[in-house]
Amino acid sequence: MESYSLYQQTSYDENYAYKFLQLPPDLLAYIKDNKNQELVIKSSTTNSGQLVVCSAKKTWKMRQMNHSNSVLLMDNANVDHQNKCIKSIVPNHEVDQKNNLIGFSESTYEYELIETKGSIVIDDLPRYHGDELRDDTNNTNARKISLSELMENSPISTEEFYKSWYELGGCDIGGQVYILSVEYITEVLFILITTLLSQEFNYKSDTIDMNKIRSTICNQKGSIDNSVLKTVINKFSVHKEQGLQLDNFKIAKWFGINELSKLTTTLVDSKEFLLQWKASLPTFYNVSLDLHYLRGHYCSPIEGRIRFVSAEDLSPTLSVRFSQLFQLDKSWNYDDFVPFIKDFVPSGVKVDSIILKFGKKKRVGKNKFVVTPRQ
Amino acid sequence: MPTAHIDYSDVHRQLNLEVDNKREATSDDIISTPSGLSIIEIQGELNFPRDVPLNVTIDESNAEYIQNFVTVNDIRHAVKFGRLQFDEKDAKKVILFIGKSQRLLGTMVDLETPLAVLKIPVKKNDDTTEDTISMIDIISKKIIFKQRPLPVM
């Protein structure tokens, strides 16, 4: 077999740095299958130092993996040898031009890519209530940026961005981004469903005719902005082959949580609440309602009576979160309790393991369990 | 710089090139990618001389040392630090001879996750231009030397 002479440059190109990036199988396939598609490295403006790689559809977090080995990036002079000429610095000393590997960079780390869910930071974006007179939030310090700027500054891929953007209630009005307030979303959703029903729309099977609904709603006096309507439709629809269909479960849940959120201090009979919930929906919009839809938003310290619990106000630290939940109710129905903690359980750990760590799981019936404090 | 674009067009082309399976693999095919890049990993730190002995009077005592230095394309200086030889019986095994007294036994290993080589423009303080990062190659194997050096018998 042949042998190669190994050289290493004594100085490196000051105009370029060479870095290694691990390619997971899905990113490798994306590079192979897509020509000139989007591939970017983004740094979050809010979480400095956090870098992500985004394809058009996915996001990976970059982690720098340091090592103490000498890793040399070598260039084989046999490949494209016409452009590589090696000369000795000693006059009249010939150097073999064949089989030379020339190191032109060395590295002490490589980047590992971990698939992640991209995020959009909306905390400092202005809230939109549809009517400035009703705007009771302090928008003076809000970030005034365009949609493209926000997308560029968010560590998330384009496709994920739009999915999350509508979910967060984001819209673009006059070249500036806003987050729609919960009250305004509810108001627009109510108008949307009422308008659709007035057009003999079958909310269980028909697809939404965007142009028709836009011309009806957006052209009315005191009209709703086109971007707002688009956001609300996308937020409460499912994409089917034929087009967008109303997501009736999500709509029912939205109205339910909205109605439930009015019960922060008072306990209400669950049957009575179901009637209130039904009354909050547009007339003739008859979708099935079940208290189970609202799991993760209520507690039931007294059998048959419920009260709203704001999951956002609970601590993200599991031990504190458990204490807060046990302050609300000493004996939780297992199925009502799990939605409050499942998003905070570390990956690879079972929910029950976490419950047993911070509380107790007791059987109270054939298939019924409750979660209680340890003492 | 919140966003930097990666141009992967060269790599896309390379990945979609039809491989000629009839052609017998050469040493170059084994040791490097089609575009000529290889990774050599040696445990520990390698200390290369950074000062090139230019304008030094060559005599018997330093001739051998100075002959290790070369210029690449008349631009950069490089120093020869070893000779890599394939094992005659197993193409996955290699021996790296360093100087005349030491040798390292190494192997050619497939990388669990292929490595993209990114060529990143280094920004100067006053430079405000938006440069694109180029993905110049994807490397799927490397030569690794895990053992301590052995004496040359």
mmCIF file of C-alpha atoms in Angstrom, chain A residues 16-253:
data_model
loop_
_atom_site.group_PDB
_atom_site.id
_atom_site.type_symbol
_atom_site.label_atom_id
_atom_site.label_comp_id
_atom_site.label_asym_id
_atom_site.label_seq_id
_atom_site.Cartn_x
_atom_site.Cartn_y
_atom_site.Cartn_z
ATOM 1 C CA TYR A 16 -11.696 31.980 7.140
ATOM 2 C CA ALA A 17 -12.208 29.597 10.042
ATOM 3 C CA TYR A 18 -13.145 25.943 9.540
ATOM 4 C CA LYS A 19 -15.612 24.314 11.927
ATOM 5 C CA PHE A 20 -17.105 20.837 12.175
ATOM 6 C CA LEU A 21 -20.853 20.399 12.407
ATOM 7 C CA GLN A 22 -22.426 17.007 13.139
ATOM 8 C CA LEU A 23 -25.140 16.181 10.630
ATOM 9 C CA PRO A 24 -28.085 14.153 11.981
ATOM 10 C CA PRO A 25 -29.706 11.827 9.380
ATOM 11 C CA ASP A 26 -32.698 14.102 8.721
ATOM 12 C CA LEU A 27 -30.503 17.136 8.072
ATOM 13 C CA LEU A 28 -28.207 15.088 5.825
ATOM 14 C CA ALA A 29 -31.267 13.927 3.850
ATOM 15 C CA TYR A 30 -32.513 17.526 3.631
ATOM 16 C CA ILE A 31 -29.172 18.666 2.156
ATOM 17 C CA LYS A 32 -29.151 15.778 -0.316
ATOM 18 C CA ASP A 33 -32.765 16.162 -1.432
ATOM 19 C CA ASN A 34 -33.169 19.934 -1.566
ATOM 20 C CA LYS A 35 -31.206 22.252 -3.773
ATOM 21 C CA ASN A 36 -30.816 25.863 -2.640
ATOM 22 C CA GLN A 37 -33.294 25.567 0.198
ATOM 23 C CA GLU A 38 -33.078 27.498 3.412
ATOM 24 C CA LEU A 39 -30.330 26.533 5.858
ATOM 25 C CA VAL A 40 -29.317 29.126 8.420
ATOM 26 C CA ILE A 41 -27.556 29.534 11.721
ATOM 27 C CA LYS A 42 -29.502 31.824 14.026
ATOM 28 C CA SER A 43 -28.611 33.390 17.310
ATOM 29 C CA SER A 44 -31.381 34.413 19.626
ATOM 30 C CA THR A 45 -31.387 38.097 20.486
ATOM 31 C CA THR A 46 -32.997 37.398 23.844
ATOM 32 C CA ASN A 47 -30.990 34.323 24.846
ATOM 33 C CA SER A 48 -27.494 35.409 23.867
ATOM 34 C CA GLY A 49 -25.037 32.657 23.125
ATOM 35 C CA GLN A 50 -27.721 30.199 22.088
ATOM 36 C CA LEU A 51 -27.231 29.173 18.477
ATOM 37 C CA VAL A 52 -29.608 27.089 16.392
ATOM 38 C CA VAL A 53 -29.472 25.617 12.905
ATOM 39 C CA CYS A 54 -32.733 25.901 10.982
ATOM 40 C CA SER A 55 -33.785 24.161 7.790
ATOM 41 C CA ALA A 56 -37.069 25.221 6.205
ATOM 42 C CA LYS A 57 -38.965 22.841 8.513
ATOM 43 C CA LYS A 58 -36.832 21.928 11.529
ATOM 44 C CA THR A 59 -34.709 23.465 14.244
ATOM 45 C CA TRP A 60 -31.632 22.048 15.955
ATOM 46 C CA LYS A 61 -29.871 23.477 18.977
ATOM 47 C CA MET A 62 -26.088 23.768 18.549
ATOM 48 C CA ARG A 63 -23.932 22.495 21.381
ATOM 49 C CA GLN A 64 -20.173 22.985 21.342
ATOM 50 C CA MET A 65 -18.432 19.742 22.273
ATOM 51 C CA ASN A 66 -14.876 20.435 23.351
ATOM 52 C CA HIS A 67 -12.133 17.815 23.400
ATOM 53 C CA SER A 68 -8.443 17.718 24.195
ATOM 54 C CA ASN A 69 -7.295 15.783 21.127
ATOM 55 C CA SER A 70 -5.463 17.198 18.141
ATOM 56 C CA VAL A 71 -7.909 17.084 15.237
ATOM 57 C CA LEU A 72 -6.316 18.095 11.952
ATOM 58 C CA LEU A 73 -8.245 18.918 8.804
ATOM 59 C CA MET A 74 -6.095 17.718 5.940
ATOM 60 C CA ASP A 75 -6.169 18.409 2.228
ATOM 61 C CA ASN A 76 -5.057 15.608 -0.072
ATOM 62 C CA ALA A 77 -2.726 17.184 -2.663
ATOM 63 C CA ASN A 78 -3.377 14.317 -5.102
ATOM 64 C CA VAL A 79 -6.958 15.590 -5.544
ATOM 65 C CA ASP A 80 -6.973 18.613 -7.809
ATOM 66 C CA HIS A 81 -3.154 18.462 -7.644
ATOM 67 C CA GLN A 82 -2.687 21.128 -10.305
ATOM 68 C CA ASN A 83 -3.711 23.732 -7.776
ATOM 69 C CA LYS A 84 -1.377 22.477 -5.057
ATOM 70 C CA CYS A 85 2.330 23.021 -5.449
ATOM 71 C CA ILE A 86 4.710 22.163 -2.642
ATOM 72 C CA LYS A 87 8.232 23.592 -2.692
ATOM 73 C CA SER A 88 11.016 23.129 -0.186
ATOM 74 C CA ILE A 89 12.356 26.264 1.463
ATOM 75 C CA VAL A 90 15.838 24.807 0.874
ATOM 76 C CA PRO A 91 17.112 25.774 -2.584
ATOM 77 C CA ASN A 92 17.587 22.859 -4.986
ATOM 78 C CA HIS A 93 15.873 20.422 -2.632
ATOM 79 C CA GLU A 94 13.122 18.595 -4.451
ATOM 80 C CA VAL A 95 9.883 17.663 -2.724
ATOM 81 C CA ASP A 96 7.804 14.749 -3.948
ATOM 82 C CA GLN A 97 4.526 16.197 -5.298
ATOM 83 C CA LYS A 98 2.676 12.914 -4.898
ATOM 84 C CA ASN A 99 0.853 11.629 -1.811
ATOM 85 C CA ASN A 100 0.946 14.642 0.440
ATOM 86 C CA LEU A 101 -1.677 15.509 3.021
ATOM 87 C CA ILE A 102 -1.522 19.152 4.069
ATOM 88 C CA GLY A 103 -3.213 20.170 7.296
ATOM 89 C CA PHE A 104 -4.779 23.604 6.936
ATOM 90 C CA SER A 105 -6.827 23.820 10.113
ATOM 91 C CA GLU A 106 -7.008 22.233 13.549
ATOM 92 C CA SER A 107 -9.965 22.074 15.847
ATOM 93 C CA THR A 108 -10.569 21.554 19.553
ATOM 94 C CA TYR A 109 -14.343 21.140 19.257
ATOM 95 C CA GLU A 110 -17.219 20.210 17.022
ATOM 96 C CA TYR A 111 -20.854 21.266 17.100
ATOM 97 C CA GLU A 112 -23.455 18.711 18.050
ATOM 98 C CA LEU A 113 -26.997 19.282 16.794
ATOM 99 C CA ILE A 114 -29.933 18.405 19.031
ATOM 100 C CA GLU A 115 -33.389 18.579 17.498
ATOM 101 C CA THR A 116 -35.453 21.100 19.362
ATOM 102 C CA LYS A 117 -38.738 22.915 19.164
ATOM 103 C CA GLY A 118 -38.063 26.417 17.946
ATOM 104 C CA SER A 119 -39.388 29.312 19.965
ATOM 105 C CA ILE A 120 -40.678 32.831 19.458
ATOM 106 C CA VAL A 121 -40.246 35.287 22.300
ATOM 107 C CA ILE A 122 -43.417 37.373 22.458
ATOM 108 C CA ASP A 123 -43.122 38.851 25.956
ATOM 109 C CA ASP A 124 -42.146 42.309 24.752
ATOM 110 C CA LEU A 125 -44.372 42.419 21.662
ATOM 111 C CA PRO A 126 -47.318 44.833 21.717
ATOM 112 C CA ARG A 127 -50.758 43.395 22.469
ATOM 113 C CA TYR A 128 -53.620 44.147 20.100
ATOM 114 C CA HIS A 129 -57.146 44.494 21.409
ATOM 115 C CA GLY A 130 -58.842 45.586 18.225
ATOM 116 C CA ASP A 131 -59.704 48.971 19.611
ATOM 117 C CA GLU A 132 -57.117 51.324 21.063
ATOM 118 C CA LEU A 133 -59.673 52.638 23.565
ATOM 119 C CA ARG A 134 -59.804 49.236 25.171
ATOM 120 C CA ASP A 135 -56.029 48.966 25.254
ATOM 121 C CA ASP A 136 -55.217 48.891 28.947
ATOM 122 C CA THR A 137 -51.760 47.337 28.576
ATOM 123 C CA ASN A 138 -48.656 49.449 28.644
ATOM 124 C CA ASN A 139 -47.445 49.268 25.094
ATOM 125 C CA THR A 140 -44.947 52.102 25.348
ATOM 126 C CA ASN A 141 -41.985 49.764 25.895
ATOM 127 C CA ALA A 142 -43.169 47.156 23.431
ATOM 128 C CA ARG A 143 -40.872 46.082 20.637
ATOM 129 C CA LYS A 144 -41.956 47.551 17.308
ATOM 130 C CA ILE A 145 -40.705 45.220 14.636
ATOM 131 C CA SER A 146 -41.847 43.695 11.401
ATOM 132 C CA LEU A 147 -42.759 40.058 10.886
ATOM 133 C CA SER A 148 -39.605 39.354 8.870
ATOM 134 C CA GLU A 149 -37.426 40.914 11.594
ATOM 135 C CA LEU A 150 -39.135 38.839 14.257
ATOM 136 C CA MET A 151 -38.677 35.685 12.214
ATOM 137 C CA GLU A 152 -35.010 36.458 11.653
ATOM 138 C CA ASN A 153 -34.476 37.076 15.367
ATOM 139 C CA SER A 154 -36.334 33.993 16.550
ATOM 140 C CA PRO A 155 -34.506 30.667 16.940
ATOM 141 C CA ILE A 156 -37.040 28.726 14.878
ATOM 142 C CA SER A 157 -37.462 27.431 11.314
ATOM 143 C CA THR A 158 -39.843 29.173 8.917
ATOM 144 C CA GLU A 159 -42.473 26.426 8.878
ATOM 145 C CA GLU A 160 -42.431 26.061 12.670
ATOM 146 C CA PHE A 161 -42.557 29.844 12.975
ATOM 147 C CA TYR A 162 -45.850 30.155 11.134
ATOM 148 C CA LYS A 163 -47.391 27.227 13.044
ATOM 149 C CA SER A 164 -46.391 28.769 16.386
ATOM 150 C CA TRP A 165 -47.117 32.310 15.279
ATOM 151 C CA TYR A 166 -50.818 31.676 14.664
ATOM 152 C CA GLU A 167 -51.021 29.522 17.774
ATOM 153 C CA LEU A 168 -49.646 32.417 19.830
ATOM 154 C CA GLY A 169 -52.191 34.757 18.275
ATOM 155 C CA GLY A 170 -49.623 36.762 16.348
ATOM 156 C CA CYS A 171 -50.621 39.037 13.505
ATOM 157 C CA ASP A 172 -49.057 41.646 11.247
ATOM 158 C CA ILE A 173 -50.897 44.964 11.078
ATOM 159 C CA GLY A 174 -49.443 47.796 9.027
ATOM 160 C CA GLY A 175 -46.027 46.165 8.814
ATOM 161 C CA GLN A 176 -45.748 45.710 12.572
ATOM 162 C CA VAL A 177 -46.324 42.574 14.621
ATOM 163 C CA TYR A 178 -48.846 42.311 17.463
ATOM 164 C CA ILE A 179 -50.127 39.580 19.726
ATOM 165 C CA LEU A 180 -53.902 39.437 19.868
ATOM 166 C CA SER A 181 -55.392 39.619 23.344
ATOM 167 C CA VAL A 182 -57.407 36.634 24.564
ATOM 168 C CA GLU A 183 -60.559 38.744 24.725
ATOM 169 C CA TYR A 184 -60.151 39.960 21.158
ATOM 170 C CA ILE A 185 -59.449 36.459 19.844
ATOM 171 C CA THR A 186 -62.650 35.265 21.531
ATOM 172 C CA GLU A 187 -64.593 38.182 20.031
ATOM 173 C CA VAL A 188 -63.282 37.583 16.490
ATOM 174 C CA LEU A 189 -63.807 33.820 16.797
ATOM 175 C CA PHE A 190 -67.412 34.418 17.848
ATOM 176 C CA ILE A 191 -67.983 36.733 14.859
ATOM 177 C CA LEU A 192 -66.280 34.247 12.527
ATOM 178 C CA ILE A 193 -68.453 31.294 13.585
ATOM 179 C CA THR A 194 -71.637 33.383 13.568
ATOM 180 C CA THR A 195 -70.843 34.665 10.061
ATOM 181 C CA LEU A 196 -70.038 31.183 8.799
ATOM 182 C CA LEU A 197 -73.296 29.808 10.240
ATOM 183 C CA SER A 198 -75.249 32.627 8.599
ATOM 184 C CA GLN A 199 -73.789 31.438 5.274
ATOM 185 C CA GLU A 200 -75.206 27.943 5.884
ATOM 186 C CA PHE A 201 -71.740 26.623 6.588
ATOM 187 C CA ASN A 202 -71.595 23.066 7.895
ATOM 188 C CA TYR A 203 -69.048 23.514 10.695
ATOM 189 C CA LYS A 204 -68.480 19.762 10.959
ATOM 190 C CA SER A 205 -67.420 19.096 7.383
ATOM 191 C CA ASP A 206 -67.192 22.216 5.171
ATOM 192 C CA THR A 207 -63.928 23.923 4.312
ATOM 193 C CA ILE A 208 -63.556 27.643 4.827
ATOM 194 C CA ASP A 209 -63.717 29.846 1.744
ATOM 195 C CA MET A 210 -61.155 32.443 2.771
ATOM 196 C CA ASN A 211 -62.086 35.002 0.122
ATOM 197 C CA LYS A 212 -65.773 34.802 0.888
ATOM 198 C CA ILE A 213 -65.405 35.083 4.642
ATOM 199 C CA ARG A 214 -62.797 37.855 4.272
ATOM 200 C CA SER A 215 -65.068 39.908 2.044
ATOM 201 C CA THR A 216 -67.965 39.455 4.459
ATOM 202 C CA ILE A 217 -66.166 40.190 7.722
ATOM 203 C CA CYS A 218 -63.410 42.598 6.688
ATOM 204 C CA ASN A 219 -65.651 44.876 4.635
ATOM 205 C CA GLN A 220 -68.095 45.571 7.434
ATOM 206 C CA LYS A 221 -68.096 48.841 9.313
ATOM 207 C CA GLY A 222 -65.667 48.755 12.251
ATOM 208 C CA SER A 223 -64.217 45.833 10.418
ATOM 209 C CA ILE A 224 -61.691 43.297 11.576
ATOM 210 C CA ASP A 225 -58.229 43.543 10.046
ATOM 211 C CA ASN A 226 -57.510 40.934 7.407
ATOM 212 C CA SER A 227 -54.386 39.757 9.266
ATOM 213 C CA VAL A 228 -56.383 39.290 12.493
ATOM 214 C CA LEU A 229 -58.949 37.162 10.689
ATOM 215 C CA LYS A 230 -56.209 35.098 9.055
ATOM 216 C CA THR A 231 -54.599 34.451 12.450
ATOM 217 C CA VAL A 232 -57.875 33.433 14.109
ATOM 218 C CA ILE A 233 -58.828 31.133 11.217
ATOM 219 C CA ASN A 234 -55.405 29.470 11.210
ATOM 220 C CA LYS A 235 -55.402 29.138 14.996
ATOM 221 C CA PHE A 236 -58.763 27.362 15.088
ATOM 222 C CA SER A 237 -58.582 25.268 11.930
ATOM 223 C CA VAL A 238 -57.118 22.004 10.819
ATOM 224 C CA HIS A 239 -55.437 21.649 7.458
ATOM 225 C CA LYS A 240 -57.181 19.047 5.351
ATOM 226 C CA GLU A 241 -56.540 18.137 1.721
ATOM 227 C CA GLN A 242 -59.571 20.150 0.606
ATOM 228 C CA GLY A 243 -58.639 23.204 2.689
ATOM 229 C CA LEU A 244 -59.134 24.572 6.179
ATOM 230 C CA GLN A 245 -61.800 23.050 8.406
ATOM 231 C CA LEU A 246 -62.891 24.354 11.793
ATOM 232 C CA ASP A 247 -61.248 22.569 14.723
ATOM 233 C CA ASN A 248 -64.424 22.219 16.790
ATOM 234 C CA PHE A 249 -62.718 20.556 19.754
ATOM 235 C CA LYS A 250 -60.185 23.391 19.997
ATOM 236 C CA ILE A 251 -62.900 26.038 19.654
ATOM 237 C CA ALA A 252 -65.045 24.400 22.357
ATOM 238 C CA LYS A 253 -61.999 24.177 24.611
#
